[in-house]
Amino acid sequence: MCNEFSGSTICLGRQSGSAKTLTELLSGNDLCLLRGDRCLFQRLNFALNCGELLFVEGVNGSGKTSLLRGIAGLLDFESGYITWDGQKILDAYQGFRSDLVWLSHRVGFKGELNLLENLQFESALRSCSMEKTAAVIERLSLAPLTSLPFRYLSAGQQRRVALARMLLANARLWIMDEPFTYLDKAGQALVAELISEHLAGGGLCVAASHQAVDIAAPTQRVTLQ
């Protein structure tokens, strides 16, 4: 059965009437996606302003990752389109890409380099100061691990390094695929806190997870079956 949405997704926490006074920064418009002969979803709409979260729920295989990839412009929808700051992302893709950072299952670091070397490389790409890099390492409780080759880190530790890269990116839009995977309860609480802080600072976040986690922010939820 296709996940069919008759209109916009349910919005929790947004003040009544605010959608009329704020410009929608990120929107999905009548999105439809097929996987082979299976319809994952159709007529899916959403609109996010600064400080808001789109939380995509569903079991494995329901299309969560595919939806995120489509929002990021990495996958084509069967129909519908994504806009960023009033423009279709395919019409202004370079600007859109510079405004987003992606957290996926594949962390994408060099296994032979140590943790610090990997993050220094990421910092150089983003012109981050040494002070900011050090602060991010401290915030993610990674300081005792900086000299270890990345391949020796546990899955949870590697996830924290990926989160550190997100903080270094200074991007307005965070797209996070299963951000709580491999993390213990303290790590999951830290991720929720980081998302809340990012939104409080005017950022946006699209997150997909099979876990129900409360984030202190205006939230729209999409549930895929």
C-alpha atoms as a PDB file:
ATOM      1  CA  MET A   1       0.000   0.000   0.000  1.00  0.00           C
ATOM      2  CA  CYS A   2       1.272   3.439  -0.903  1.00  0.00           C
ATOM      3  CA  ASN A   3       1.645   6.058   1.837  1.00  0.00           C
ATOM      4  CA  GLU A   4      -0.800   8.651   0.524  1.00  0.00           C
ATOM      5  CA  PHE A   5      -0.985  12.055   2.174  1.00  0.00           C
ATOM      6  CA  SER A   6      -4.060  14.142   1.498  1.00  0.00           C
ATOM      7  CA  GLY A   7      -2.341  17.395   2.407  1.00  0.00           C
ATOM      8  CA  SER A   8       0.419  18.877   4.506  1.00  0.00           C
ATOM      9  CA  THR A   9       1.913  16.775   7.253  1.00  0.00           C
ATOM     10  CA  ILE A  10       0.723  17.384  10.792  1.00  0.00           C
ATOM     11  CA  CYS A  11       2.602  20.226  12.437  1.00  0.00           C
ATOM     12  CA  LEU A  12       3.070  20.184  16.207  1.00  0.00           C
ATOM     13  CA  GLY A  13       4.158  23.222  18.153  1.00  0.00           C
ATOM     14  CA  ARG A  14       3.949  25.889  15.451  1.00  0.00           C
ATOM     15  CA  GLN A  15       1.972  28.890  16.621  1.00  0.00           C
ATOM     16  CA  SER A  16      -1.329  29.430  14.879  1.00  0.00           C
ATOM     17  CA  GLY A  17      -0.991  31.726  11.893  1.00  0.00           C
ATOM     18  CA  SER A  18       2.829  31.745  11.883  1.00  0.00           C
ATOM     19  CA  ALA A  19       2.972  30.000   8.508  1.00  0.00           C
ATOM     20  CA  LYS A  20       1.387  33.106   6.989  1.00  0.00           C
ATOM     21  CA  THR A  21       3.946  35.488   8.420  1.00  0.00           C
ATOM     22  CA  LEU A  22       7.142  33.488   7.907  1.00  0.00           C
ATOM     23  CA  THR A  23       8.732  32.523   4.613  1.00  0.00           C
ATOM     24  CA  GLU A  24       8.911  28.775   4.107  1.00  0.00           C
ATOM     25  CA  LEU A  25      12.607  28.036   3.729  1.00  0.00           C
ATOM     26  CA  LEU A  26      12.327  24.339   2.818  1.00  0.00           C
ATOM     27  CA  SER A  27       9.275  22.748   1.242  1.00  0.00           C
ATOM     28  CA  GLY A  28       8.235  19.502  -0.398  1.00  0.00           C
ATOM     29  CA  ASN A  29       5.444  19.750  -2.942  1.00  0.00           C
ATOM     30  CA  ASP A  30       3.252  16.799  -3.974  1.00  0.00           C
ATOM     31  CA  LEU A  31       6.129  14.348  -3.684  1.00  0.00           C
ATOM     32  CA  CYS A  32       5.760  10.854  -5.118  1.00  0.00           C
ATOM     33  CA  LEU A  33       8.417   8.140  -5.057  1.00  0.00           C
ATOM     34  CA  LEU A  34       8.403   4.639  -6.507  1.00  0.00           C
ATOM     35  CA  ARG A  35      10.696   1.715  -5.770  1.00  0.00           C
ATOM     36  CA  GLY A  36      10.321  -0.690  -8.653  1.00  0.00           C
ATOM     37  CA  ASP A  37       6.582  -1.223  -8.973  1.00  0.00           C
ATOM     38  CA  ARG A  38       5.977  -0.206  -5.356  1.00  0.00           C
ATOM     39  CA  CYS A  39       4.782   3.264  -4.422  1.00  0.00           C
ATOM     40  CA  LEU A  40       6.557   4.393  -1.259  1.00  0.00           C
ATOM     41  CA  PHE A  41       4.526   7.587  -0.899  1.00  0.00           C
ATOM     42  CA  GLN A  42       2.558  10.087  -2.947  1.00  0.00           C
ATOM     43  CA  ARG A  43       0.977  13.532  -2.476  1.00  0.00           C
ATOM     44  CA  LEU A  44       3.464  14.232   0.312  1.00  0.00           C
ATOM     45  CA  ASN A  45       3.786  17.901   1.288  1.00  0.00           C
ATOM     46  CA  PHE A  46       5.692  19.716   4.002  1.00  0.00           C
ATOM     47  CA  ALA A  47       6.955  23.232   4.702  1.00  0.00           C
ATOM     48  CA  LEU A  48       9.624  24.193   7.215  1.00  0.00           C
ATOM     49  CA  ASN A  49      10.631  27.581   8.532  1.00  0.00           C
ATOM     50  CA  CYS A  50      13.734  28.458  10.522  1.00  0.00           C
ATOM     51  CA  GLY A  51      13.818  26.628  13.840  1.00  0.00           C
ATOM     52  CA  GLU A  52      11.635  23.708  12.737  1.00  0.00           C
ATOM     53  CA  LEU A  53      12.149  19.959  12.487  1.00  0.00           C
ATOM     54  CA  LEU A  54      10.742  17.431  10.034  1.00  0.00           C
ATOM     55  CA  PHE A  55      10.827  14.013  11.709  1.00  0.00           C
ATOM     56  CA  VAL A  56      10.323  11.015   9.413  1.00  0.00           C
ATOM     57  CA  GLU A  57       9.235   7.823  11.162  1.00  0.00           C
ATOM     58  CA  GLY A  58       8.788   4.303   9.862  1.00  0.00           C
ATOM     59  CA  VAL A  59      10.079   0.755   9.895  1.00  0.00           C
ATOM     60  CA  ASN A  60      13.120  -0.309   7.896  1.00  0.00           C
ATOM     61  CA  GLY A  61      12.349  -0.406   4.185  1.00  0.00           C
ATOM     62  CA  SER A  62       9.480   2.073   4.376  1.00  0.00           C
ATOM     63  CA  GLY A  63      11.324   4.721   2.346  1.00  0.00           C
ATOM     64  CA  LYS A  64      12.773   7.008   5.031  1.00  0.00           C
ATOM     65  CA  THR A  65      16.263   7.135   3.568  1.00  0.00           C
ATOM     66  CA  SER A  66      14.891   7.544   0.041  1.00  0.00           C
ATOM     67  CA  LEU A  67      12.831  10.539   1.161  1.00  0.00           C
ATOM     68  CA  LEU A  68      15.884  12.138   2.766  1.00  0.00           C
ATOM     69  CA  ARG A  69      17.987  11.524  -0.337  1.00  0.00           C
ATOM     70  CA  GLY A  70      15.289  13.142  -2.437  1.00  0.00           C
ATOM     71  CA  ILE A  71      15.135  16.174  -0.161  1.00  0.00           C
ATOM     72  CA  ALA A  72      18.919  16.495  -0.446  1.00  0.00           C
ATOM     73  CA  GLY A  73      18.716  16.355  -4.234  1.00  0.00           C
ATOM     74  CA  LEU A  74      20.519  13.005  -4.436  1.00  0.00           C
ATOM     75  CA  LEU A  75      17.526  11.100  -5.794  1.00  0.00           C
ATOM     76  CA  ASP A  76      14.804  12.040  -8.280  1.00  0.00           C
ATOM     77  CA  PHE A  77      11.163  11.883  -7.239  1.00  0.00           C
ATOM     78  CA  GLU A  78       8.638  10.348  -9.619  1.00  0.00           C
ATOM     79  CA  SER A  79       6.785  13.639  -9.373  1.00  0.00           C
ATOM     80  CA  GLY A  80       6.825  16.735  -7.207  1.00  0.00           C
ATOM     81  CA  TYR A  81       9.723  18.962  -6.221  1.00  0.00           C
ATOM     82  CA  ILE A  82      11.704  20.458  -3.335  1.00  0.00           C
ATOM     83  CA  THR A  83      12.206  24.198  -2.872  1.00  0.00           C
ATOM     84  CA  TRP A  84      14.840  25.999  -0.807  1.00  0.00           C
ATOM     85  CA  ASP A  85      14.442  29.681  -0.049  1.00  0.00           C
ATOM     86  CA  GLY A  86      11.774  30.008  -2.728  1.00  0.00           C
ATOM     87  CA  GLN A  87      13.650  28.242  -5.540  1.00  0.00           C
ATOM     88  CA  LYS A  88      13.489  24.682  -6.817  1.00  0.00           C
ATOM     89  CA  ILE A  89      16.680  23.044  -5.618  1.00  0.00           C
ATOM     90  CA  LEU A  90      17.533  21.750  -9.092  1.00  0.00           C
ATOM     91  CA  ASP A  91      17.540  25.350 -10.340  1.00  0.00           C
ATOM     92  CA  ALA A  92      19.970  26.530  -7.654  1.00  0.00           C
ATOM     93  CA  TYR A  93      21.663  23.333  -6.538  1.00  0.00           C
ATOM     94  CA  GLN A  94      25.131  24.680  -5.686  1.00  0.00           C
ATOM     95  CA  GLY A  95      23.714  27.244  -3.292  1.00  0.00           C
ATOM     96  CA  PHE A  96      21.426  24.655  -1.746  1.00  0.00           C
ATOM     97  CA  ARG A  97      24.274  22.155  -1.286  1.00  0.00           C
ATOM     98  CA  SER A  98      26.380  24.783   0.476  1.00  0.00           C
ATOM     99  CA  ASP A  99      23.546  25.282   2.970  1.00  0.00           C
ATOM    100  CA  LEU A 100      23.143  21.629   3.987  1.00  0.00           C
ATOM    101  CA  VAL A 101      25.115  18.907   5.721  1.00  0.00           C
ATOM    102  CA  TRP A 102      24.230  15.218   5.550  1.00  0.00           C
ATOM    103  CA  LEU A 103      24.608  12.555   8.249  1.00  0.00           C
ATOM    104  CA  SER A 104      24.225   9.055   6.815  1.00  0.00           C
ATOM    105  CA  HIS A 105      25.157   5.481   7.704  1.00  0.00           C
ATOM    106  CA  ARG A 106      28.447   5.879   5.834  1.00  0.00           C
ATOM    107  CA  VAL A 107      30.682   8.139   7.881  1.00  0.00           C
ATOM    108  CA  GLY A 108      33.215   8.782   5.089  1.00  0.00           C
ATOM    109  CA  PHE A 109      36.416   9.276   7.092  1.00  0.00           C
ATOM    110  CA  LYS A 110      39.924   7.974   6.364  1.00  0.00           C
ATOM    111  CA  GLY A 111      40.512   4.862   8.464  1.00  0.00           C
ATOM    112  CA  GLU A 112      44.302   5.231   8.510  1.00  0.00           C
ATOM    113  CA  LEU A 113      44.175   8.819   9.794  1.00  0.00           C
ATOM    114  CA  ASN A 114      43.572   9.459  13.461  1.00  0.00           C
ATOM    115  CA  LEU A 115      40.481  11.215  14.744  1.00  0.00           C
ATOM    116  CA  LEU A 116      42.152  14.609  15.030  1.00  0.00           C
ATOM    117  CA  GLU A 117      43.662  14.428  11.538  1.00  0.00           C
ATOM    118  CA  ASN A 118      40.274  13.597  10.050  1.00  0.00           C
ATOM    119  CA  LEU A 119      38.601  16.532  11.775  1.00  0.00           C
ATOM    120  CA  GLN A 120      41.466  18.889  10.936  1.00  0.00           C
ATOM    121  CA  PHE A 121      40.964  17.986   7.282  1.00  0.00           C
ATOM    122  CA  GLU A 122      37.235  18.712   7.588  1.00  0.00           C
ATOM    123  CA  SER A 123      37.998  21.983   9.386  1.00  0.00           C
ATOM    124  CA  ALA A 124      40.361  23.095   6.627  1.00  0.00           C
ATOM    125  CA  LEU A 125      37.683  22.448   4.004  1.00  0.00           C
ATOM    126  CA  ARG A 126      35.317  24.700   5.939  1.00  0.00           C
ATOM    127  CA  SER A 127      37.867  27.327   7.050  1.00  0.00           C
ATOM    128  CA  CYS A 128      37.137  26.579  10.710  1.00  0.00           C
ATOM    129  CA  SER A 129      39.466  27.885  13.384  1.00  0.00           C
ATOM    130  CA  MET A 130      41.521  25.574  15.589  1.00  0.00           C
ATOM    131  CA  GLU A 131      39.570  26.924  18.546  1.00  0.00           C
ATOM    132  CA  LYS A 132      36.240  25.881  17.041  1.00  0.00           C
ATOM    133  CA  THR A 133      37.574  22.433  16.166  1.00  0.00           C
ATOM    134  CA  ALA A 134      38.844  21.962  19.720  1.00  0.00           C
ATOM    135  CA  ALA A 135      35.517  23.115  21.163  1.00  0.00           C
ATOM    136  CA  VAL A 136      33.579  20.676  18.972  1.00  0.00           C
ATOM    137  CA  ILE A 137      35.881  17.805  19.957  1.00  0.00           C
ATOM    138  CA  GLU A 138      35.320  18.649  23.611  1.00  0.00           C
ATOM    139  CA  ARG A 139      31.551  18.951  23.173  1.00  0.00           C
ATOM    140  CA  LEU A 140      31.347  15.472  21.635  1.00  0.00           C
ATOM    141  CA  SER A 141      33.584  13.976  24.393  1.00  0.00           C
ATOM    142  CA  LEU A 142      36.174  12.964  21.795  1.00  0.00           C
ATOM    143  CA  ALA A 143      39.296  14.519  23.353  1.00  0.00           C
ATOM    144  CA  PRO A 144      40.654  11.231  24.826  1.00  0.00           C
ATOM    145  CA  LEU A 145      40.392   9.581  21.387  1.00  0.00           C
ATOM    146  CA  THR A 146      42.087  12.146  19.146  1.00  0.00           C
ATOM    147  CA  SER A 147      45.298  10.136  18.587  1.00  0.00           C
ATOM    148  CA  LEU A 148      43.535   6.877  17.676  1.00  0.00           C
ATOM    149  CA  PRO A 149      43.292   5.796  14.021  1.00  0.00           C
ATOM    150  CA  PHE A 150      39.701   6.206  12.931  1.00  0.00           C
ATOM    151  CA  ARG A 151      39.336   2.526  12.019  1.00  0.00           C
ATOM    152  CA  TYR A 152      39.978   1.565  15.658  1.00  0.00           C
ATOM    153  CA  LEU A 153      37.024   3.559  16.957  1.00  0.00           C
ATOM    154  CA  SER A 154      33.779   1.830  17.905  1.00  0.00           C
ATOM    155  CA  ALA A 155      30.643   2.397  15.835  1.00  0.00           C
ATOM    156  CA  GLY A 156      29.313   4.770  18.489  1.00  0.00           C
ATOM    157  CA  GLN A 157      32.562   6.733  18.607  1.00  0.00           C
ATOM    158  CA  GLN A 158      32.629   6.991  14.812  1.00  0.00           C
ATOM    159  CA  ARG A 159      29.083   8.317  14.959  1.00  0.00           C
ATOM    160  CA  ARG A 160      30.211  11.055  17.346  1.00  0.00           C
ATOM    161  CA  VAL A 161      32.976  12.040  14.924  1.00  0.00           C
ATOM    162  CA  ALA A 162      30.375  12.319  12.163  1.00  0.00           C
ATOM    163  CA  LEU A 163      28.321  14.562  14.440  1.00  0.00           C
ATOM    164  CA  ALA A 164      31.415  16.688  15.047  1.00  0.00           C
ATOM    165  CA  ARG A 165      31.731  17.167  11.293  1.00  0.00           C
ATOM    166  CA  MET A 166      28.120  18.395  11.211  1.00  0.00           C
ATOM    167  CA  LEU A 167      28.903  21.035  13.820  1.00  0.00           C
ATOM    168  CA  LEU A 168      31.988  22.164  11.908  1.00  0.00           C
ATOM    169  CA  ALA A 169      29.981  22.567   8.698  1.00  0.00           C
ATOM    170  CA  ASN A 170      27.985  25.516  10.066  1.00  0.00           C
ATOM    171  CA  ALA A 171      25.147  24.615   7.665  1.00  0.00           C
ATOM    172  CA  ARG A 172      21.592  25.902   8.041  1.00  0.00           C
ATOM    173  CA  LEU A 173      19.986  22.592   7.058  1.00  0.00           C
ATOM    174  CA  TRP A 174      20.849  19.321   8.787  1.00  0.00           C
ATOM    175  CA  ILE A 175      19.678  16.115   7.094  1.00  0.00           C
ATOM    176  CA  MET A 176      20.166  13.161   9.439  1.00  0.00           C
ATOM    177  CA  ASP A 177      19.523   9.507   8.628  1.00  0.00           C
ATOM    178  CA  GLU A 178      19.080   7.424  11.803  1.00  0.00           C
ATOM    179  CA  PRO A 179      21.089   9.877  13.948  1.00  0.00           C
ATOM    180  CA  PHE A 180      20.613   7.819  17.127  1.00  0.00           C
ATOM    181  CA  THR A 181      22.008   4.561  15.693  1.00  0.00           C
ATOM    182  CA  TYR A 182      25.002   3.018  17.551  1.00  0.00           C
ATOM    183  CA  LEU A 183      24.696   5.514  20.403  1.00  0.00           C
ATOM    184  CA  ASP A 184      23.990   4.759  24.049  1.00  0.00           C
ATOM    185  CA  LYS A 185      21.345   6.677  25.979  1.00  0.00           C
ATOM    186  CA  ALA A 186      23.768   9.469  26.843  1.00  0.00           C
ATOM    187  CA  GLY A 187      24.767   9.775  23.194  1.00  0.00           C
ATOM    188  CA  GLN A 188      21.151   9.817  22.054  1.00  0.00           C
ATOM    189  CA  ALA A 189      20.351  12.541  24.573  1.00  0.00           C
ATOM    190  CA  LEU A 190      23.318  14.546  23.282  1.00  0.00           C
ATOM    191  CA  VAL A 191      22.074  14.275  19.686  1.00  0.00           C
ATOM    192  CA  ALA A 192      18.623  15.486  20.739  1.00  0.00           C
ATOM    193  CA  GLU A 193      20.265  18.386  22.569  1.00  0.00           C
ATOM    194  CA  LEU A 194      22.411  19.310  19.561  1.00  0.00           C
ATOM    195  CA  ILE A 195      19.384  19.294  17.266  1.00  0.00           C
ATOM    196  CA  SER A 196      17.431  21.474  19.705  1.00  0.00           C
ATOM    197  CA  GLU A 197      20.310  23.968  19.894  1.00  0.00           C
ATOM    198  CA  HIS A 198      20.654  24.050  16.108  1.00  0.00           C
ATOM    199  CA  LEU A 199      16.950  24.790  15.732  1.00  0.00           C
ATOM    200  CA  ALA A 200      16.997  27.387  18.508  1.00  0.00           C
ATOM    201  CA  GLY A 201      19.729  29.174  16.553  1.00  0.00           C
ATOM    202  CA  GLY A 202      17.509  29.406  13.473  1.00  0.00           C
ATOM    203  CA  GLY A 203      18.594  26.241  11.689  1.00  0.00           C
ATOM    204  CA  LEU A 204      16.400  23.526  10.188  1.00  0.00           C
ATOM    205  CA  CYS A 205      16.609  19.757  10.514  1.00  0.00           C
ATOM    206  CA  VAL A 206      15.174  16.791   8.635  1.00  0.00           C
ATOM    207  CA  ALA A 207      15.720  13.560  10.567  1.00  0.00           C
ATOM    208  CA  ALA A 208      14.617  10.003   9.883  1.00  0.00           C
ATOM    209  CA  SER A 209      14.508   7.347  12.575  1.00  0.00           C
ATOM    210  CA  HIS A 210      12.693   4.190  13.584  1.00  0.00           C
ATOM    211  CA  GLN A 211      13.007   5.437  17.186  1.00  0.00           C
ATOM    212  CA  ALA A 212      10.545   7.900  18.674  1.00  0.00           C
ATOM    213  CA  VAL A 213      12.606  10.661  20.282  1.00  0.00           C
ATOM    214  CA  ASP A 214      11.285  13.923  21.693  1.00  0.00           C
ATOM    215  CA  ILE A 215      13.002  17.074  20.435  1.00  0.00           C
ATOM    216  CA  ALA A 216      12.224  20.391  22.101  1.00  0.00           C
ATOM    217  CA  ALA A 217      11.231  22.228  18.921  1.00  0.00           C
ATOM    218  CA  PRO A 218       8.271  22.796  16.589  1.00  0.00           C
ATOM    219  CA  THR A 219       8.009  19.474  14.782  1.00  0.00           C
ATOM    220  CA  GLN A 220       6.259  18.086  11.749  1.00  0.00           C
ATOM    221  CA  ARG A 221       6.038  14.306  11.568  1.00  0.00           C
ATOM    222  CA  VAL A 222       5.744  12.030   8.565  1.00  0.00           C
ATOM    223  CA  THR A 223       4.999   8.362   9.234  1.00  0.00           C
ATOM    224  CA  LEU A 224       5.814   5.897   6.453  1.00  0.00           C
ATOM    225  CA  GLN A 225       4.404   2.372   6.567  1.00  0.00           C
END
